[in-house]
Coordinates of C-alpha atoms and ligand atoms in Angstrom, one line a residue:
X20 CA -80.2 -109.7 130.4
X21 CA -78.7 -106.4 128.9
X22 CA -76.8 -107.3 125.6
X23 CA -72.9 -107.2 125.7
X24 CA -71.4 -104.3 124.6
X25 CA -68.2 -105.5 122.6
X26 CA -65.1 -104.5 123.2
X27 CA -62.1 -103.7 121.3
X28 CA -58.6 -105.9 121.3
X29 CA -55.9 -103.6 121.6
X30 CA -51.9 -104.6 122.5
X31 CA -53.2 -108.3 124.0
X32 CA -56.1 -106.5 125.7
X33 CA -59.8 -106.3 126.0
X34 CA -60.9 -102.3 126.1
X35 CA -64.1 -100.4 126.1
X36 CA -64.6 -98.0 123.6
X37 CA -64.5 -94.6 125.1
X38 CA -67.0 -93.7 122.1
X39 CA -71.1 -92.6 123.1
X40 CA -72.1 -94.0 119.3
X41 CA -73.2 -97.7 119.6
X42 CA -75.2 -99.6 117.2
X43 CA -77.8 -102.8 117.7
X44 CA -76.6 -106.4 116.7
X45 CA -80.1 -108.0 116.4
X46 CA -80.6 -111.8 115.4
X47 CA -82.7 -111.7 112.3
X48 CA -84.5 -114.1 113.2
X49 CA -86.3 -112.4 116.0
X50 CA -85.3 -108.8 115.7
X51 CA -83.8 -109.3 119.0
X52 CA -81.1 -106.9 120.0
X53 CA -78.2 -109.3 121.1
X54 CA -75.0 -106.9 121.5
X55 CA -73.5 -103.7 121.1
X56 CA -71.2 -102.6 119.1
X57 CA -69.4 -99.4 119.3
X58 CA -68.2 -96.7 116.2
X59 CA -64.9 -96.1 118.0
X60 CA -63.0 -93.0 117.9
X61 CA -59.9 -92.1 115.8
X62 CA -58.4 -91.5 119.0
X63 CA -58.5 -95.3 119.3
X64 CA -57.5 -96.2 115.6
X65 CA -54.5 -93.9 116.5
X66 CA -53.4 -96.5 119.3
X67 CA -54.4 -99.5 117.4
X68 CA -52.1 -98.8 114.9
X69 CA -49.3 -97.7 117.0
X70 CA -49.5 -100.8 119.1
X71 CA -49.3 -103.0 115.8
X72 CA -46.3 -100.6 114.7
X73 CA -44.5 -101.2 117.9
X74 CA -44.9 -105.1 118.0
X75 CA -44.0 -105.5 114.7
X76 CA -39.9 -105.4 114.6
X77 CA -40.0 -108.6 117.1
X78 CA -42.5 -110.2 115.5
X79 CA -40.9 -110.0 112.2
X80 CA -37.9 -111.1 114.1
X81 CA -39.7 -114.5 115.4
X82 CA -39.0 -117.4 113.5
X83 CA -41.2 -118.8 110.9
X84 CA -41.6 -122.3 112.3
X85 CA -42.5 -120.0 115.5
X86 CA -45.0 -117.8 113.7
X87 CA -46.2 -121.6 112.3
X88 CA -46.9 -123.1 115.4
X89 CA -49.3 -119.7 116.7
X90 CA -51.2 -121.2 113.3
X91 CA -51.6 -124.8 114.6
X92 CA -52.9 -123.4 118.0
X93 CA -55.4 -121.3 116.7
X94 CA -56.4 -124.2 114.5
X95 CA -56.5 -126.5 117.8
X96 CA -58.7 -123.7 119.5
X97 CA -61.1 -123.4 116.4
X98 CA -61.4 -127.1 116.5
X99 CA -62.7 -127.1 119.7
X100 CA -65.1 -124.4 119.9
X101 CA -66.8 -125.4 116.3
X102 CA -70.0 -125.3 117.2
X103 CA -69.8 -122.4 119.3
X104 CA -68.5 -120.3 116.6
X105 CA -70.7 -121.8 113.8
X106 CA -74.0 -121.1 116.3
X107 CA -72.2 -117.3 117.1
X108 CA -72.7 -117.2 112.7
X109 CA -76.2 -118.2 113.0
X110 CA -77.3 -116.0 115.6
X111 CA -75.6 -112.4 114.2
X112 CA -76.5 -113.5 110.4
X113 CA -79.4 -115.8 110.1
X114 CA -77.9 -118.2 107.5
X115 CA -78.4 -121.6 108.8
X116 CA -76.5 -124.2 110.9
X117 CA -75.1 -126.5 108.0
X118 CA -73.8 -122.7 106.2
X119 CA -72.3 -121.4 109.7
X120 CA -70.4 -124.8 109.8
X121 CA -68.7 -124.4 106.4
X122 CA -67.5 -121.0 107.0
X123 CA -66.4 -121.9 110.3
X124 CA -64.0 -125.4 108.2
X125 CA -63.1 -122.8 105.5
X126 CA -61.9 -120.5 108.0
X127 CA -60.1 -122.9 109.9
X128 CA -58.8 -124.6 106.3
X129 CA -57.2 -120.9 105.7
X130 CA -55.2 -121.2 108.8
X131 CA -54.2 -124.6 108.0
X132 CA -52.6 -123.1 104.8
X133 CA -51.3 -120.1 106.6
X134 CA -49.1 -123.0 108.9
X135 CA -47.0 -123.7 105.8
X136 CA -45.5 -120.2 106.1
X137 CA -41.8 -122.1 106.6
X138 CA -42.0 -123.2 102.8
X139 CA -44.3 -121.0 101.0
X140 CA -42.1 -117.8 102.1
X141 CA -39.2 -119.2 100.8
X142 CA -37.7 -116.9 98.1
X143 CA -35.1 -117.9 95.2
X144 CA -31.8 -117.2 93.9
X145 CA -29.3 -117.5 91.1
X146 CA -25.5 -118.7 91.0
X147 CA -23.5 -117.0 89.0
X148 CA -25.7 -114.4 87.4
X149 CA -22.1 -113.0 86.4
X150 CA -18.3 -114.2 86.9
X151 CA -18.6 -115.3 90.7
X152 CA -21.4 -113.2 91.3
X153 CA -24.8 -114.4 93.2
X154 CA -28.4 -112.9 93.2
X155 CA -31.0 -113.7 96.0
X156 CA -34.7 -112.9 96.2
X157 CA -35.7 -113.0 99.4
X158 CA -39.6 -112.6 100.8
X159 CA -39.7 -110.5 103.4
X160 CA -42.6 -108.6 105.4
X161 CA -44.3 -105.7 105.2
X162 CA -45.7 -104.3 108.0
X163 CA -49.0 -103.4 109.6
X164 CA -51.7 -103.9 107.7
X165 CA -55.6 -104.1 108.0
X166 CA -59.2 -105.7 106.6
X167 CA -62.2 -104.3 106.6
X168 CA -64.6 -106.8 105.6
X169 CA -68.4 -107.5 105.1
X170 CA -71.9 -108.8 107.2
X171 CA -71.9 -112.1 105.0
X172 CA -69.0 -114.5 106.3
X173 CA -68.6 -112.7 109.2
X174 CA -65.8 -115.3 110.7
X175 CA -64.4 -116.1 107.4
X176 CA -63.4 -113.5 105.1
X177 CA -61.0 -111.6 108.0
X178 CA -59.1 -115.4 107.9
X179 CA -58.7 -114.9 104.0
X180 CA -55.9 -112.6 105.2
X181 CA -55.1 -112.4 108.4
X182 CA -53.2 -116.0 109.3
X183 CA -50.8 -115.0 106.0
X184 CA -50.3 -111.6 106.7
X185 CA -49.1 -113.3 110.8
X186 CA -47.7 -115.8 109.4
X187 CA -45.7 -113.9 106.9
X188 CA -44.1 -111.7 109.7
X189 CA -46.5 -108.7 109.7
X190 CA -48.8 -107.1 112.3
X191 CA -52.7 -106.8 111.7
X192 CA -55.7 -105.0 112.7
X193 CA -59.2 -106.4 112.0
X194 CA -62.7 -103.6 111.4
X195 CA -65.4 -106.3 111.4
X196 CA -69.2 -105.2 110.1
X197 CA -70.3 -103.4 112.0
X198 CA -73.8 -105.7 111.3
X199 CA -72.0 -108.9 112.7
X200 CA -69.1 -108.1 114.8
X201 CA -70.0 -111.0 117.2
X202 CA -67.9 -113.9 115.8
X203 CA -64.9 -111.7 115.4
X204 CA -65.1 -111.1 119.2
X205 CA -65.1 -114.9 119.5
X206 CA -62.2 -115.2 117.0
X207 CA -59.9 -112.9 119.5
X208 CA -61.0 -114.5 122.5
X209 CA -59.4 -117.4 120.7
X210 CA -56.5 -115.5 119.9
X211 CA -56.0 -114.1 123.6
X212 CA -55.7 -117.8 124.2
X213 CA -52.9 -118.7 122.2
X214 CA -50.8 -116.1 123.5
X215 CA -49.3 -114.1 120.4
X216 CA -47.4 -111.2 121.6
X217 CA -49.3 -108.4 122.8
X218 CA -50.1 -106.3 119.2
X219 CA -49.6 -108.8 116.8
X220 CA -53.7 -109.1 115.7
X221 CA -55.6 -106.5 117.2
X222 CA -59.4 -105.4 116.8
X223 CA -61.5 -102.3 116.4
X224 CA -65.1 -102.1 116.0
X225 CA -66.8 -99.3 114.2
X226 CA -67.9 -98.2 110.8
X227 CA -66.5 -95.5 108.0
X228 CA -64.9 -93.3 110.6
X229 CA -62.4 -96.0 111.8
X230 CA -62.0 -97.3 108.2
X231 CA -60.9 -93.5 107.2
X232 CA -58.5 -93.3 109.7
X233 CA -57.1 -96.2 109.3
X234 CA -56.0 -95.5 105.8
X235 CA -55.5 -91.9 106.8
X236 CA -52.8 -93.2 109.2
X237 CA -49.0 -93.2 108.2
X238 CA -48.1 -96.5 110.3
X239 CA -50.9 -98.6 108.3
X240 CA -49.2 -100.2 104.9
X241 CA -52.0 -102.2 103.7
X242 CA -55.3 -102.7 103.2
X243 CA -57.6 -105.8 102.3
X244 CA -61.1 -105.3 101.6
X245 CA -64.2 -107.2 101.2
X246 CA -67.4 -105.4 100.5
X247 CA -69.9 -103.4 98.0
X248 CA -68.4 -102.3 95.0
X249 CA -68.9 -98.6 95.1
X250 CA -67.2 -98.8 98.9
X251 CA -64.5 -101.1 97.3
X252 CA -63.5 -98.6 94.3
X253 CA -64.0 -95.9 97.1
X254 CA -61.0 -97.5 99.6
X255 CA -59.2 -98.9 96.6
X256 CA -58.1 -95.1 95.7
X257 CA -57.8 -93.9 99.1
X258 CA -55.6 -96.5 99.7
X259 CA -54.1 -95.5 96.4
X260 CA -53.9 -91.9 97.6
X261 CA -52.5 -92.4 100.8
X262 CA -49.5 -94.8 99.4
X263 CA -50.9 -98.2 101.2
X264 CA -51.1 -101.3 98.8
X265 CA -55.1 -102.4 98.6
X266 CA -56.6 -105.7 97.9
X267 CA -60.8 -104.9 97.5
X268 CA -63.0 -107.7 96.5
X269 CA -66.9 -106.3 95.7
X270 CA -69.7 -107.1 94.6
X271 CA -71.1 -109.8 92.0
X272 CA -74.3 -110.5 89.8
X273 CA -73.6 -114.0 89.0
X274 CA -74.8 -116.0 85.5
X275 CA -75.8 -119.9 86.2
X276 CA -75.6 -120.9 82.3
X277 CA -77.7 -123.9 81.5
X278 CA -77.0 -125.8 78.1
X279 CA -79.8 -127.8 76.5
X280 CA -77.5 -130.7 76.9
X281 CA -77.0 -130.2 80.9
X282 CA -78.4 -133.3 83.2
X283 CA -81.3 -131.4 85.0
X284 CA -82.0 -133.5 87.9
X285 CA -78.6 -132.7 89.3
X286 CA -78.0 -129.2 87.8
X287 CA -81.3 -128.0 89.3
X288 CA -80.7 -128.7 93.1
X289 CA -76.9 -126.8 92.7
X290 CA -78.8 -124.0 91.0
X291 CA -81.4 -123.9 94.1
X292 CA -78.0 -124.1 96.6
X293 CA -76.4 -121.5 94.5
X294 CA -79.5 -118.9 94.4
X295 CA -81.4 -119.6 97.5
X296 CA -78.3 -120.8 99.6
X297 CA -77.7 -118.1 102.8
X298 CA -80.9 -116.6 101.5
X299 CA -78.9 -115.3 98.5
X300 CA -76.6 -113.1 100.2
X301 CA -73.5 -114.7 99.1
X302 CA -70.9 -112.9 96.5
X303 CA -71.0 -116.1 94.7
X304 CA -74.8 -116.5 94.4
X305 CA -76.6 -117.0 91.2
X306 CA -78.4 -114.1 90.6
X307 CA -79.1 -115.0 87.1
X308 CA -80.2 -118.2 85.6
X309 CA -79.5 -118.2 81.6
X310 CA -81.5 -120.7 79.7
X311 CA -80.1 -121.4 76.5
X312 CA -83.0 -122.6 74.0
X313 CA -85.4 -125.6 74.2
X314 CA -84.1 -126.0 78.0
X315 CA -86.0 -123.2 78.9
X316 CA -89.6 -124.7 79.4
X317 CA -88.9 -127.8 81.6
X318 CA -85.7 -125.7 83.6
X319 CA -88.3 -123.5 84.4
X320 CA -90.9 -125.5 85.6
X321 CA -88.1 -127.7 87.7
X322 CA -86.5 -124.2 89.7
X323 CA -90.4 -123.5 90.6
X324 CA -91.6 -126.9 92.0
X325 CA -87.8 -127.2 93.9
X326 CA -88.1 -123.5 95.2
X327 CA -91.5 -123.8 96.4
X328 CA -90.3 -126.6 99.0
X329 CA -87.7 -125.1 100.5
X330 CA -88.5 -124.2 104.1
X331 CA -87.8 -120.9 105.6
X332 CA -87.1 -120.5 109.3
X333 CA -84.2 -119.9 112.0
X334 CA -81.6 -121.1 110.9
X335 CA -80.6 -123.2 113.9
X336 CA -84.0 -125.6 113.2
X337 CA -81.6 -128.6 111.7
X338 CA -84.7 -129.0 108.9
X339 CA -84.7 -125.8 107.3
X340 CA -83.5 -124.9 103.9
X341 CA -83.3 -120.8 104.3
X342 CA -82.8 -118.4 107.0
X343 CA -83.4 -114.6 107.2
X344 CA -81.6 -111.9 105.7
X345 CA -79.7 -109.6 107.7
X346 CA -81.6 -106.7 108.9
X347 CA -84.9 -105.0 107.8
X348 CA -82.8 -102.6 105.9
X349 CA -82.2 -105.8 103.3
X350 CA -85.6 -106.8 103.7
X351 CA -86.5 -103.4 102.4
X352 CA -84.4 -103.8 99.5
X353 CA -85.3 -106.4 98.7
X354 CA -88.6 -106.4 99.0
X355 CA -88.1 -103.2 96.5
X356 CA -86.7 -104.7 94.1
X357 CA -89.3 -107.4 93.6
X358 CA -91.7 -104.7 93.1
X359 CA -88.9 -103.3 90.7
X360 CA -89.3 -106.5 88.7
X361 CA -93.1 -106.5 88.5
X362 CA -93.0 -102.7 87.4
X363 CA -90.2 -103.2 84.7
X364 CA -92.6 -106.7 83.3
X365 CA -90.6 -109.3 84.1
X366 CA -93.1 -112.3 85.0
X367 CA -93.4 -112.8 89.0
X368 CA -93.5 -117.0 89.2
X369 CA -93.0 -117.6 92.8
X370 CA -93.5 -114.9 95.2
X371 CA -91.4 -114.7 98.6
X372 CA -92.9 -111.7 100.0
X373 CA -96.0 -112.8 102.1
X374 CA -94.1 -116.0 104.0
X375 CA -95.1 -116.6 107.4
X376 CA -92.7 -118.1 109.5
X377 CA -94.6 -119.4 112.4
X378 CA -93.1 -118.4 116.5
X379 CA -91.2 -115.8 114.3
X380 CA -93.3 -112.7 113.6
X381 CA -90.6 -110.1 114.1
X382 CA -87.9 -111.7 111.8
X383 CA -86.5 -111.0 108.4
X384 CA -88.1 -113.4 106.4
X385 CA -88.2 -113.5 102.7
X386 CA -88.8 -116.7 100.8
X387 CA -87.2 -117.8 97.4
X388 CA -88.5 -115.1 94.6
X389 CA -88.4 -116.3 91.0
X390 CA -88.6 -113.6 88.0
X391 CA -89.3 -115.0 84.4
X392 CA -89.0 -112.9 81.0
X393 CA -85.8 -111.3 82.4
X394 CA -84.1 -109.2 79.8
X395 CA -80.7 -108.0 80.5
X396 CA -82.1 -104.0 80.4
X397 CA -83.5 -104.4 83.5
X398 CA -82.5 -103.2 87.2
X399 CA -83.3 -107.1 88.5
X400 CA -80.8 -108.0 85.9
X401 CA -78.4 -105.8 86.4
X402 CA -78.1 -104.8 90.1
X403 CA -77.0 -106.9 93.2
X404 CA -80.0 -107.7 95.1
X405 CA -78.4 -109.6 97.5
X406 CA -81.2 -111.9 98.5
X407 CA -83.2 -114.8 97.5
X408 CA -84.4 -113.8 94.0
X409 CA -83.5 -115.3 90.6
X410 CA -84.4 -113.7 87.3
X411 CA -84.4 -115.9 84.6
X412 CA -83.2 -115.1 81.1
X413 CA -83.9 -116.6 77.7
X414 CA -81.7 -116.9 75.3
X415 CA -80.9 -118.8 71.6
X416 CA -77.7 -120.1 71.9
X417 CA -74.3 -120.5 74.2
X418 CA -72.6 -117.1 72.3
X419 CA -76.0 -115.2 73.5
X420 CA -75.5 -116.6 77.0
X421 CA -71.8 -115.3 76.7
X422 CA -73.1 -111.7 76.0
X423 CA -75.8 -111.2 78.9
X424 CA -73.2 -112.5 81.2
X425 CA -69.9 -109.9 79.7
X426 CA -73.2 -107.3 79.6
X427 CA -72.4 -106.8 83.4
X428 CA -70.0 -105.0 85.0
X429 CA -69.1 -107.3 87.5
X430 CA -67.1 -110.2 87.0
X431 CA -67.0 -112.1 90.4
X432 CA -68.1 -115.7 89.2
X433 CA -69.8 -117.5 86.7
X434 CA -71.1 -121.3 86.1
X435 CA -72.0 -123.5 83.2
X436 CA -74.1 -126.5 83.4
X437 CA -73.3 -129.2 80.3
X438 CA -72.3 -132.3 79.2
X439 CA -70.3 -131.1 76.4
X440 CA -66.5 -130.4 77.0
X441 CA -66.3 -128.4 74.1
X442 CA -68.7 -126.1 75.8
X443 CA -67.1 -126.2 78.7
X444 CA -63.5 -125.5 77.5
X445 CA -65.5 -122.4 75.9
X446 CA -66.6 -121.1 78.8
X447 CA -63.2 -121.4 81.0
X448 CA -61.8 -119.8 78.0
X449 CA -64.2 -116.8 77.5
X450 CA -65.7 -116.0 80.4
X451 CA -64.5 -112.5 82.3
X452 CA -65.3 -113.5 85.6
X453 CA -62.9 -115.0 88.6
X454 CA -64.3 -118.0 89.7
X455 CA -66.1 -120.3 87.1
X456 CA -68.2 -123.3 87.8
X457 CA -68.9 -126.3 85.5
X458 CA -72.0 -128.4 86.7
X459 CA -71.1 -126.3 89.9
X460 CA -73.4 -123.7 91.0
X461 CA -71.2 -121.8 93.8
X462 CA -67.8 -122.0 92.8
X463 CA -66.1 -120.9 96.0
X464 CA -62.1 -121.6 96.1
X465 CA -60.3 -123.3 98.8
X466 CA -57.9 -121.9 101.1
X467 CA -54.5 -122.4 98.9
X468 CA -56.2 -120.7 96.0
X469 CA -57.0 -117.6 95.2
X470 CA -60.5 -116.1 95.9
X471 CA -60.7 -114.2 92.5
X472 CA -62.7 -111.7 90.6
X473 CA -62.7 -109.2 88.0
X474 CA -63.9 -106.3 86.5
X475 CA -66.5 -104.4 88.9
X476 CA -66.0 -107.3 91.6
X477 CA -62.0 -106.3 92.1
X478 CA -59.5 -103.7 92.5
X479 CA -56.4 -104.6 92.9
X480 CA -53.8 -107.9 91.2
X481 CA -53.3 -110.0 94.0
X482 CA -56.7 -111.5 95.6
X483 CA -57.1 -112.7 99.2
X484 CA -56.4 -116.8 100.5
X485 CA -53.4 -119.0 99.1
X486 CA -50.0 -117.7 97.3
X487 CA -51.4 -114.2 96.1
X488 CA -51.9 -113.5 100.1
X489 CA -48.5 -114.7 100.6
X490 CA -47.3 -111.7 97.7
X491 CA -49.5 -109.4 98.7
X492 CA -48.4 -109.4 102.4
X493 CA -44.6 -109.7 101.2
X494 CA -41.7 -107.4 99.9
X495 CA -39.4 -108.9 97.5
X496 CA -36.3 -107.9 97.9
X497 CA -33.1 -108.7 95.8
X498 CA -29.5 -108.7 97.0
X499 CA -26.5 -109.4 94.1
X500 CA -23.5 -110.6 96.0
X501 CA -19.7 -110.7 94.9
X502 CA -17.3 -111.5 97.6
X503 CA -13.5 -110.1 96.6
Ligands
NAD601 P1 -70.4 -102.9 102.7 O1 -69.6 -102.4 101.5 O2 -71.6 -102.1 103.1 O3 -69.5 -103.0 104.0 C1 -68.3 -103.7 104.0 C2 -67.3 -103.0 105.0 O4 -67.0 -101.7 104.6 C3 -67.9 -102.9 106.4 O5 -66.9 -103.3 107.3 C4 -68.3 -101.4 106.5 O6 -68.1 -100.9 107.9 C5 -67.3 -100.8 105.6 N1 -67.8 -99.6 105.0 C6 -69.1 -99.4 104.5 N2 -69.2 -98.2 104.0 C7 -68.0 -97.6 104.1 C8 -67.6 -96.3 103.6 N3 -68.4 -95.4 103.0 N4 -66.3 -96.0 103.9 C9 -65.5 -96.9 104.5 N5 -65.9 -98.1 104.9 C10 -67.1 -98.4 104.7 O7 -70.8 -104.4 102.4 P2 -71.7 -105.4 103.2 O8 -73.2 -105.0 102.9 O9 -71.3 -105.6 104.5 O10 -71.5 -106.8 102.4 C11 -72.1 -107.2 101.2 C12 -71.3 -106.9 100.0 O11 -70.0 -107.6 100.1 C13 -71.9 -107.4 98.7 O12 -71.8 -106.4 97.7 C14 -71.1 -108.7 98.4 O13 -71.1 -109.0 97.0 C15 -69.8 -108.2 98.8 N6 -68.9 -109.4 99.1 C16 -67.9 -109.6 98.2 C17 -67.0 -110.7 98.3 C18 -65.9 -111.0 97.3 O14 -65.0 -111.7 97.6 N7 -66.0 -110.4 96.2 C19 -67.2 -111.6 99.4 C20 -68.3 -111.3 100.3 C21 -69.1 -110.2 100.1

């Protein structure tokens, strides 16, 4: 069979792309081409936009409790095609089933939150702020806004923002990766279902083109972005330029600090979840295992016997540990910076690049890497790979741990593995990263929290999921009222 060629959503309907430029979706597990996605024209951002604009006075106009209810639909939909959507994951991305079905309850927990609109959009006020005079803040929305978001949660991180931005009373327009558009389409066959009005969510495949229109365009007030940090700083003053408000979360090199004091046998296997977990290509992955003095030698020798039994297949085989990365292109790089490694000195321990993965000789396959004598100076150190390789780094004591983790310029997340509070109360204190871990090795928020991040890994002061998306996709605006 001929693979699909995907289609945009547009105004509440499916539509071809009238564009010639297509890419391949592959699984990376076979190479196989399974769809097409098109690199629409501006011509069709143009319309996109205009039909959010259009729908968004009456949908701003629709009660909360009303907008509310679209939420519990689209939860009931979700609920009901779980497994499609978490084997749509595995077959665009690779990551296995067990992964695909967390994003697919995280997404689903972000719409969940995104159903409280009626009480978290509530605003505040003031009696007598002076002699019988009154002063209201009242949360109102925005707009149209957009996301432009990455290959890695393909269904998730467009639900870190669009259910509050709906919910809140604005209009949206999702650019899915272009590598893994396929869930998305399955997300908007769900939202066909629950009959919004036509123009409230709305979809447009394609790559930097549409994204610079997008911002480009008058009618577009906002932007949230999840993605590499160079594009990230790249949209963040674009956005900037062209008067939007911008939201861009980027890219990470993650420390996974381990005191002398830390209980290995259960640190170890969140360390292996955190590194090797979706073949490393998480922004919360432990890139970077810091050893802090006499744990060094037996921490070692536990991360090399527990990576060399992890199995590496498709990730729909219920009994494997690791799937593919994305494309060949990531194989590539990665498979470059391994050589990297060996080049700068750092000590090869476990090698990932000759693994066979048998009925699979076309797929992505890498297996778990682990570097030794890491020093901070080094391009495996200090760059994301984005894949399954761990560098691990030596050092004397917790304030040494402190300075190879601030020596990055990414702050995305951090963990701390101990039995020592004091340590620990350190760490939370200290560390310049969003999201920190104690004895956790992926410390990913819920959906009424904020997904955080710092430095290199954010631009922007309000972050996507829980109360911040509620502010970011708001106005406040203040009334003072004296009646004579
Ligand atoms: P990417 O930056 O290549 O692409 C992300 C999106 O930006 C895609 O939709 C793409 O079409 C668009 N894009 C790419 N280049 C562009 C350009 N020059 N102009 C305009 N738009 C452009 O990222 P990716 O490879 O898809 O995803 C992996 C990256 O995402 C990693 O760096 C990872 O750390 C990061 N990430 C960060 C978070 C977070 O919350 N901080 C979460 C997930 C992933």
């Amino acid at each position: 069979m001929a693979p699909q060629v995907l289609k945009n959503y547009i105004d509440g309907e499916w539509e071809e792309s009238k564009s010639k430029e297509m890419l391949d979706v592959r699984n990376p597990a076979t190479a196989e081409v399974i769809a097409k996605v098109p690199l629409s024209t501006t011509d069709e951002v143009d319309r996109v936009v205009q039909a959010a604009r259009e729908a968004f006075q009456g949908w701003r106009e629709t009660t909360p409790y009303t907008r509310a209810r679209y939420m519990f639909e689209l939860k009931n939909q979700m609920e009901e095609r779980f497994e499609d959507l978490a084997a749509v994951i595995v077959k665009e991305h690779g990551k296995i089933i067990d992964e695909a079905r967390g994003e697919v309850r995280r997404s689903i927990e972000n719409v969940e939150v995104a159903a409280g609109i009626p009480s978290l959009m509530t605003g505040y006020n003031l009696e007598d702020v002076s002699h019988g005079i009154d002063e209201d803040c009242v949360y109102q929305p925005v707009g149209v806004f957009c996301c432009v978001t990455p290959f890695n949660f393909p269904l998730m991180v467009p639900l870190w923002f669009m259910p509050y931005a709906i919910a809140c009373g604005n209009t949206y327009i999702v650019k899915p990766s272009e590598i893994c558009p396929v869930s998305q389409m399955v997300l908007f066959e769900l939202l066909d279902e629950i009959d919004l009005p036509p123009g409230v969510v709305n979809m447009i495949n394609g790559d930097k083109r549409v994204v610079d229109a997008l911002l480009e365009n008058p009618d577009v007030d906002g932007l949230s972005f999840v993605g590499s940090t160079p594009v990230g700083k790249y949209l963040y003053a674009k956005a900037a330029a062209h008067g939007k408000r911008a939201q861009c979360q980027a890219g990470a090199k993650n420390c996974l600090v381990v005191m002398p004091d830390a209980v290995l046998t259960q640190s170890v296997p969140a360390i292996m979840s955190s590194v090797f977990g979706t073949a490393g290509q998480r922004c919360l992955a432990g890139a970077l295992v810091v050893a802090v003095g006499d744990v060094y030698e037996p921490l070692e020798e536990m991360l090399v016997e527990a990576a060399s039994n992890l199995n590496v297949g498709d990730g729909m085989d219920e009994t494997i540990h690791m799937g593919p990365v994305v494309t060949q292109r990531s194989l590539d790089r990665i498979r470059g910076y391994i050589e990297k490694g060996i080049e700068e000195g750092a000590t090869l321990l476990l090698d990932g690049r000759d693994v066979q993965v048998k009925d699979y000789p076309d797929g992505y396959f890498i297996g778990p890497t682990i570097f030794t004598d890491v020093t901070p100076g080094m391009a495996i150190a200090r760059e994301e790979i984005f894949g399954p390789v761990m560098g691990i780094v030596r050092v004397d004591d917790f304030d040494q741990a402190l300075e190879v983790i601030h020596g990055s310029p990414y702050g995305n997340a951090a963990s701390l593995f101990t039995t020592s509070g004091k340590w620990a109360r350190e760490f939370e204190y200290r560390v310049q990263a969003g999201n920190l871990g104690i004895n956790i090795g992926i410390a990913a928020p819920i959906a009424s929290f904020p997904f955080s991040g710092m430095k290199d890994s954010f631009f922007g002061d309000l972050h996507g999921q829980g109360r911040d998306a509620i502010e970011f996709f708001t106005d406040r605006k203040v009334v003072i009222t004296r009646w004579f």
